Short mmCIF file of C-alpha atoms in Angstrom, two decimals:
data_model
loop_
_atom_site.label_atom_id
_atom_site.label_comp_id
_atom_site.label_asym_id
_atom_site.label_seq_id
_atom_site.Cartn_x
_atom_site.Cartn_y
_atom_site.Cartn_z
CA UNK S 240 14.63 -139.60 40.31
CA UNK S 241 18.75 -140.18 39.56
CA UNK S 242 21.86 -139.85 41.27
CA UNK S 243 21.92 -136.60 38.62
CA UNK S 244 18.52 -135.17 39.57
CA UNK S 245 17.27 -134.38 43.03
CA UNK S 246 14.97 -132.01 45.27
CA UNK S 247 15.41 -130.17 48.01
CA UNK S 248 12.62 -128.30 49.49
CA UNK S 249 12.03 -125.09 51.45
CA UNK S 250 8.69 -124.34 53.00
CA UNK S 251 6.39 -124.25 49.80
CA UNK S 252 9.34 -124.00 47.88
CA UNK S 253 11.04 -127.35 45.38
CA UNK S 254 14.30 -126.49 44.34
CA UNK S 255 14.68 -129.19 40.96
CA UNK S 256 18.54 -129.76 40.72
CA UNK S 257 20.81 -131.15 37.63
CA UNK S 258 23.46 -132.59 39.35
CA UNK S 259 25.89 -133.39 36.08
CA UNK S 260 28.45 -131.13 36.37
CA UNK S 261 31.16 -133.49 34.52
CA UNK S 262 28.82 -133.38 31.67
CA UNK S 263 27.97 -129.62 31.48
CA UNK S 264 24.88 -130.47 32.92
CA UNK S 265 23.32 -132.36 29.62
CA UNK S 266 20.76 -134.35 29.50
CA UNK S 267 20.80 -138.37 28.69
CA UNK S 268 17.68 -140.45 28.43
CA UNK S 269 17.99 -141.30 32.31
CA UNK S 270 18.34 -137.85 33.53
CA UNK S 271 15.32 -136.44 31.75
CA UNK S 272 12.94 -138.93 32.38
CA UNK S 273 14.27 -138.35 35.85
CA UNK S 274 13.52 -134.67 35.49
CA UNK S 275 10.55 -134.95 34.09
CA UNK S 276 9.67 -137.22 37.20
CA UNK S 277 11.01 -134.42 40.09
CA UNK S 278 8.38 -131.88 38.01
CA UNK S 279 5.10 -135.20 38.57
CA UNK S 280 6.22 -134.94 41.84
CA UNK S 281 6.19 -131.18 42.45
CA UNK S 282 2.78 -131.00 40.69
CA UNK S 283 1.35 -133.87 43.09
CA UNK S 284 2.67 -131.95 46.33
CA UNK S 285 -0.23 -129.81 47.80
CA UNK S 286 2.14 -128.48 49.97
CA UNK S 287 4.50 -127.04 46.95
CA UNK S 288 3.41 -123.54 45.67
CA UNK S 289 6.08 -122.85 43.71
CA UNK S 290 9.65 -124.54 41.93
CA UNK S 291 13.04 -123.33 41.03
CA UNK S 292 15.32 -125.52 38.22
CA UNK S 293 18.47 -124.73 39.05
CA UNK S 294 22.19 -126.69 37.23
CA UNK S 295 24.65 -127.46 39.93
CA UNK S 296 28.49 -126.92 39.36
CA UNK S 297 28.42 -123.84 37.34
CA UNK S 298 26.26 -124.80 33.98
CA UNK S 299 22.29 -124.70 34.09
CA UNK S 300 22.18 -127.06 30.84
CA UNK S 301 24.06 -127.52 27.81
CA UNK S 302 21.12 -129.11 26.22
CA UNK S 303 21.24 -133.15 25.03
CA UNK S 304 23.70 -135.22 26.04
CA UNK S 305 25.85 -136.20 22.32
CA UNK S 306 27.85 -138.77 24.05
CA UNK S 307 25.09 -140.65 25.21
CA UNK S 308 23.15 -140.14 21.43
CA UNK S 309 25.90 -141.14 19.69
CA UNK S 310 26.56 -144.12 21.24
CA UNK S 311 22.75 -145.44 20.65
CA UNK S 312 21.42 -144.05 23.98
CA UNK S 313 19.09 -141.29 23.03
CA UNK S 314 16.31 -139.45 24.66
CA UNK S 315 12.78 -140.10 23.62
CA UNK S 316 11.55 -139.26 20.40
CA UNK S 317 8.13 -139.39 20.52
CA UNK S 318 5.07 -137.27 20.52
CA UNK S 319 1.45 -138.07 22.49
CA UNK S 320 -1.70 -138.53 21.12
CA UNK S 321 -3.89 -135.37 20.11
CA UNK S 322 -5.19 -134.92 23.83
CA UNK S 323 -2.50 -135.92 26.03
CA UNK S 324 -1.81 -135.26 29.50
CA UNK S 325 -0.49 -132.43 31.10
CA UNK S 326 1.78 -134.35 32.80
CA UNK S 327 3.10 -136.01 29.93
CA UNK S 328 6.66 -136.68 29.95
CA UNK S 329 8.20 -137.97 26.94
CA UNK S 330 10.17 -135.26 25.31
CA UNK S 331 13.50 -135.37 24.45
CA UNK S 332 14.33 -133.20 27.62
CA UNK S 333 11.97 -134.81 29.87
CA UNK S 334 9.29 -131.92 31.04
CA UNK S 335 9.06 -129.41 27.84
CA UNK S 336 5.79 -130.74 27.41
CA UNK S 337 4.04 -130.79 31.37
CA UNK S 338 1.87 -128.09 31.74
CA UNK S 339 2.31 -127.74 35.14
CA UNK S 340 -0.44 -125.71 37.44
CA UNK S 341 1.93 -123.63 39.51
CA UNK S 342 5.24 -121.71 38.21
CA UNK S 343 8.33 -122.85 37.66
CA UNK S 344 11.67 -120.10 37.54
CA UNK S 345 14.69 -121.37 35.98
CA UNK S 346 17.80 -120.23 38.12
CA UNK S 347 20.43 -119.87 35.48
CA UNK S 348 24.00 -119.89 35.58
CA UNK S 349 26.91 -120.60 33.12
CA UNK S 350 25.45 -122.12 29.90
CA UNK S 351 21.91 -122.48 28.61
CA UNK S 352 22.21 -123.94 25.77
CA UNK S 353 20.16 -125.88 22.69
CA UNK S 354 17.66 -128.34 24.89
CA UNK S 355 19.04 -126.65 28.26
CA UNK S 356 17.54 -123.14 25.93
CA UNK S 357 14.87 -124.75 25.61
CA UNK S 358 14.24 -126.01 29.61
CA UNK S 359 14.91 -122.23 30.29
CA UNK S 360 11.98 -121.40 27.95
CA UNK S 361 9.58 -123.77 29.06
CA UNK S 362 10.03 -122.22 32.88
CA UNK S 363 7.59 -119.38 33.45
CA UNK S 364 10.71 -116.91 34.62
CA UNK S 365 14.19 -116.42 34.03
CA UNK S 366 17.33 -115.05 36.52
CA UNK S 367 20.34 -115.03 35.13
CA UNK S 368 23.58 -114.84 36.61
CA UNK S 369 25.42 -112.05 34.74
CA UNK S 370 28.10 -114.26 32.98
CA UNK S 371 25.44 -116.66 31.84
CA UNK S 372 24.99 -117.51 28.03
CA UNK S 373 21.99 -118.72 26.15
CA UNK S 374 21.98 -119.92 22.85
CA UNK S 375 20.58 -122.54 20.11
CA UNK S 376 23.98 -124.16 20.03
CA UNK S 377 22.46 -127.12 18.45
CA UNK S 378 22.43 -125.39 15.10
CA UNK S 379 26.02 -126.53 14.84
CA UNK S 380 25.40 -129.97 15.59
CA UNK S 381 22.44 -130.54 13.15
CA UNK S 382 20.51 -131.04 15.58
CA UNK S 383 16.41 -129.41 16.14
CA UNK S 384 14.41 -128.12 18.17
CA UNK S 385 12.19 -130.47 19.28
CA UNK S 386 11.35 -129.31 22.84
CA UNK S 387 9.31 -126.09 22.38
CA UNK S 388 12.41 -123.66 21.48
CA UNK S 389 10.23 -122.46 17.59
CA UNK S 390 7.10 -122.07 20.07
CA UNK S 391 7.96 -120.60 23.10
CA UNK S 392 11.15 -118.02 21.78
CA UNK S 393 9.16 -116.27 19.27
CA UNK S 394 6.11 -116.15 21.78
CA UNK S 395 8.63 -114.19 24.41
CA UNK S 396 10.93 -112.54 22.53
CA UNK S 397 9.23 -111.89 19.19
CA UNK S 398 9.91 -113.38 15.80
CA UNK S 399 13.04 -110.89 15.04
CA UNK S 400 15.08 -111.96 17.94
CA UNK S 401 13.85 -115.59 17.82
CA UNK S 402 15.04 -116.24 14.39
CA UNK S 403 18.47 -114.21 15.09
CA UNK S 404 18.85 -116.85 17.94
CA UNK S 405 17.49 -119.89 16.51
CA UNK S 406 19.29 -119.53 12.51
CA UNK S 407 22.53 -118.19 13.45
CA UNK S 408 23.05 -120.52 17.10
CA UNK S 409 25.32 -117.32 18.33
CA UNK S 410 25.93 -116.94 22.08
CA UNK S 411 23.86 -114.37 23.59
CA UNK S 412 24.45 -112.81 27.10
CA UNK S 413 22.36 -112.50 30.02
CA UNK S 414 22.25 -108.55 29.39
CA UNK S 415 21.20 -108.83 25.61
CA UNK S 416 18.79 -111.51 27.07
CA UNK S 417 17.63 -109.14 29.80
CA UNK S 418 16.74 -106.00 27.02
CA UNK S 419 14.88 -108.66 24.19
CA UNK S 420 12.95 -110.20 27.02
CA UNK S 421 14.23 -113.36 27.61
CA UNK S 422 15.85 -113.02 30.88
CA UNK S 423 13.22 -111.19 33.77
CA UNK S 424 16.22 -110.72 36.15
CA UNK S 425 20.31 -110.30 35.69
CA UNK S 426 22.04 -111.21 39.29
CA UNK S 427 25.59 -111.28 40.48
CA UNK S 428 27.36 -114.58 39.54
CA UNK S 429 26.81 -117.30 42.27
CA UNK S 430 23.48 -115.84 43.33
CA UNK S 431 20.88 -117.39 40.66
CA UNK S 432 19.77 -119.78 43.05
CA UNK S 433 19.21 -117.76 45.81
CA UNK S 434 17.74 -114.93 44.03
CA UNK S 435 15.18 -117.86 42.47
CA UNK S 436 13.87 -119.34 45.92
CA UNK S 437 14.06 -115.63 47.53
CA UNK S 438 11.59 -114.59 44.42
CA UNK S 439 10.09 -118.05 44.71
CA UNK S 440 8.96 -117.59 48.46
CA UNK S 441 7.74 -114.47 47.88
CA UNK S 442 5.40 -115.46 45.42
CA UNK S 443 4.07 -118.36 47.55
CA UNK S 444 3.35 -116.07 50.24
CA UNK S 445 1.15 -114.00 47.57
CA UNK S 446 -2.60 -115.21 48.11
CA UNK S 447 -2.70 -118.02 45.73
CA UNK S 448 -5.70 -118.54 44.36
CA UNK S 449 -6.19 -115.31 41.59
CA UNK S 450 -2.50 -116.13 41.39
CA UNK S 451 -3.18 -119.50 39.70
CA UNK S 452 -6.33 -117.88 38.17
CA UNK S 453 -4.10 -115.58 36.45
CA UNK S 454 -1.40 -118.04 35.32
CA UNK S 455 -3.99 -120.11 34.00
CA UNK S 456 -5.50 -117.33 31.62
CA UNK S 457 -2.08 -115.76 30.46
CA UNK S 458 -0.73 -119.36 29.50
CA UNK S 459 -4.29 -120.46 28.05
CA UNK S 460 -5.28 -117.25 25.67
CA UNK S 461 -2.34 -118.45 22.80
CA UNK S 462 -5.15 -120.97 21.83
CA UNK S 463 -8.09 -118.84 21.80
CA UNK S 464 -9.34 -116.14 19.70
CA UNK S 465 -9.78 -113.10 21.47
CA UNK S 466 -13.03 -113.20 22.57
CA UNK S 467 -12.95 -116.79 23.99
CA UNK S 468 -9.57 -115.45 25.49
CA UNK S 469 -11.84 -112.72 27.38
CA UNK S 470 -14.38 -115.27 28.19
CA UNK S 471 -11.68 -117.74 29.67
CA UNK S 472 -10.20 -115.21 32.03
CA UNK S 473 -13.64 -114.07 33.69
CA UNK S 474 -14.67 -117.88 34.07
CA UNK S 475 -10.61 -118.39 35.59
CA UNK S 476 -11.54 -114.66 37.56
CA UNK S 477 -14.60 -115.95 38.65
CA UNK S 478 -13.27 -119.76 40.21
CA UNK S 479 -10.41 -117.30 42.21
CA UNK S 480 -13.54 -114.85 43.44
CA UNK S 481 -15.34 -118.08 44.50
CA UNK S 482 -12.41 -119.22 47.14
CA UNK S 483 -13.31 -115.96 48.98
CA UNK S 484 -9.62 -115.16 48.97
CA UNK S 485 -10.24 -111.38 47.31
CA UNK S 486 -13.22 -110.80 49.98
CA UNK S 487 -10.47 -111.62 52.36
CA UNK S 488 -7.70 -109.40 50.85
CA UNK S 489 -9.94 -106.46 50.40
CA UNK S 490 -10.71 -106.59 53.88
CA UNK S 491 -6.77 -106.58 55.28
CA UNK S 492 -6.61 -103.48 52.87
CA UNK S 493 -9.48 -101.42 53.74
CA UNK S 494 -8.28 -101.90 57.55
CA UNK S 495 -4.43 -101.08 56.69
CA UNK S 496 -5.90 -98.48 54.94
CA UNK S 497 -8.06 -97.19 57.79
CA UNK S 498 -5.10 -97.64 60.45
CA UNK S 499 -2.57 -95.84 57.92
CA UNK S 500 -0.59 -98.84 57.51
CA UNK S 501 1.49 -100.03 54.17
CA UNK S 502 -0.91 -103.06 53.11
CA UNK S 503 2.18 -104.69 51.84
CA UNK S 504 2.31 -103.82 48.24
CA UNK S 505 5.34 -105.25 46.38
CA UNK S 506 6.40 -106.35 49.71
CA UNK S 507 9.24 -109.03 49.47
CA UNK S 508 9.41 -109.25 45.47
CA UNK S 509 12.77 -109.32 44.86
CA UNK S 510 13.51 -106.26 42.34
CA UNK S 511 10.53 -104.40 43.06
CA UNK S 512 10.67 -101.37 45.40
#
């Protein structure tokens, strides 16, 4: 890691920070290798359950650095071989390409914009502070997407919205993001972070193995017809039964359930009641 990328941690809990405020939070060659490095090191922590990405100084990401590009000083561009690994981190924004085992929520304030987008995307959830903007920005620099943005918009948003964002580069807000799907949660500004590790913490204290087992399947079915999708999730289903952690939780139910106690449902989620 950089002077512009750190970690702090919490319990089970990595918070990944962008510390480039004077720069709007973009991304040189440096600072997303040294991204890209925070997320190897979350992955490797057994202790770590869960991560937030969060932009210090008001701006998640405003995508590439253009200083640093146009000077002769830009980010990868490469691609890996047919079967790389999942922790392969050589895209232009260092981690768009990790497939990571445990989530990742992207704490978003200020701008997400062209590759910072496109970090947003690659997280597996989305709070947004209510002022925040998202948009393909790059479209007025020339510039493409290269770090997932044609993949993973489209797959969340649907191809209408995607191609409204993508062709035309407008701004969009976190409410407009909120009702096509982009954003899961709109918070009060100065609040994405803690919203992210309060949501974060709660889902570490979920039992974690059909958690993963779940994860695993949703993220895993895109490649699959349907059938092998089916297949995939009861051999994923059937790994989680195997840790005994279901046998476990049915039991805690059945004797809430026999004492009249609340077994905890929806307990702690932030935005669930």
């Amino acid at each position: 890691m950089s002077r512009s990328v750190y970690a702090e941690k919490i319990g089970a809990v990595t918070t990944v920070i962008l510390d480039r405020p004077e720069a709007g939070n973009t991304l040189d060659r440096t600072a997303a290798d040294a991204l890209a490095e925070a997320f190897a090191a979350f992955e490797e922590d057994t202790a770590a359950r869960a991560a937030v990405l969060w932009g210090a100084g008001g701006n998640f990401s405003a995508g590439l650095d253009l200083a640093a590009m146009s000077g002769g000083r830009g980010n990868r561009l490469a691609f890996p071989a047919k079967h790389p690994d999942p922790l392969t981190c050589d895209a232009p924004m260092g981690p768009t390409r990790m497939r990571l085992s445990k989530p990742v929520i992207a704490a978003v304030a200020g701008l997400a914009t062209g590759g910072g987008l496109e970090l947003a995307l690659w997280c597996d959830l989305r709070i947004a502070e209510e002022d925040a903007v998202f948009g393909a920005d790059n479209r007025r620099s020339g510039l493409p997407m290269m770090d997932g943005g044609t993949v993973r918009l489209p797959r969340l948003v649907g191809q209408s919205h995607a191609l409204d964002i993508i062709l035309t580069g407008r701004p969009v807000g976190a409410r407009e993001a909120l009702a096509m799907g982009l954003v899961n949660r709109v918070v009060t500004p100065g609040t994405s972070r803690r919203e992210a590790e309060s949501l974060a913490a709660a889902m570490v204290a979920l039992p974690q193995a059909s958690l993963g087992s779940d994860r695993s399947s949703v993220y895993e079915q895109f490649d699959l017809a349907f059938t092998a999708a089916m297949e995939n999730e009861f051999v994923h289903g059937m790994k989680a039964l195997a840790s005994g952690e279901g046998r476990r939780g049915a039991a805690l139910f059945a004797a809430g359930a026999a004492s009249g106690q609340d077994f905890g449902r929806n307990a702690g989620v932030p935005g669930i009641k």
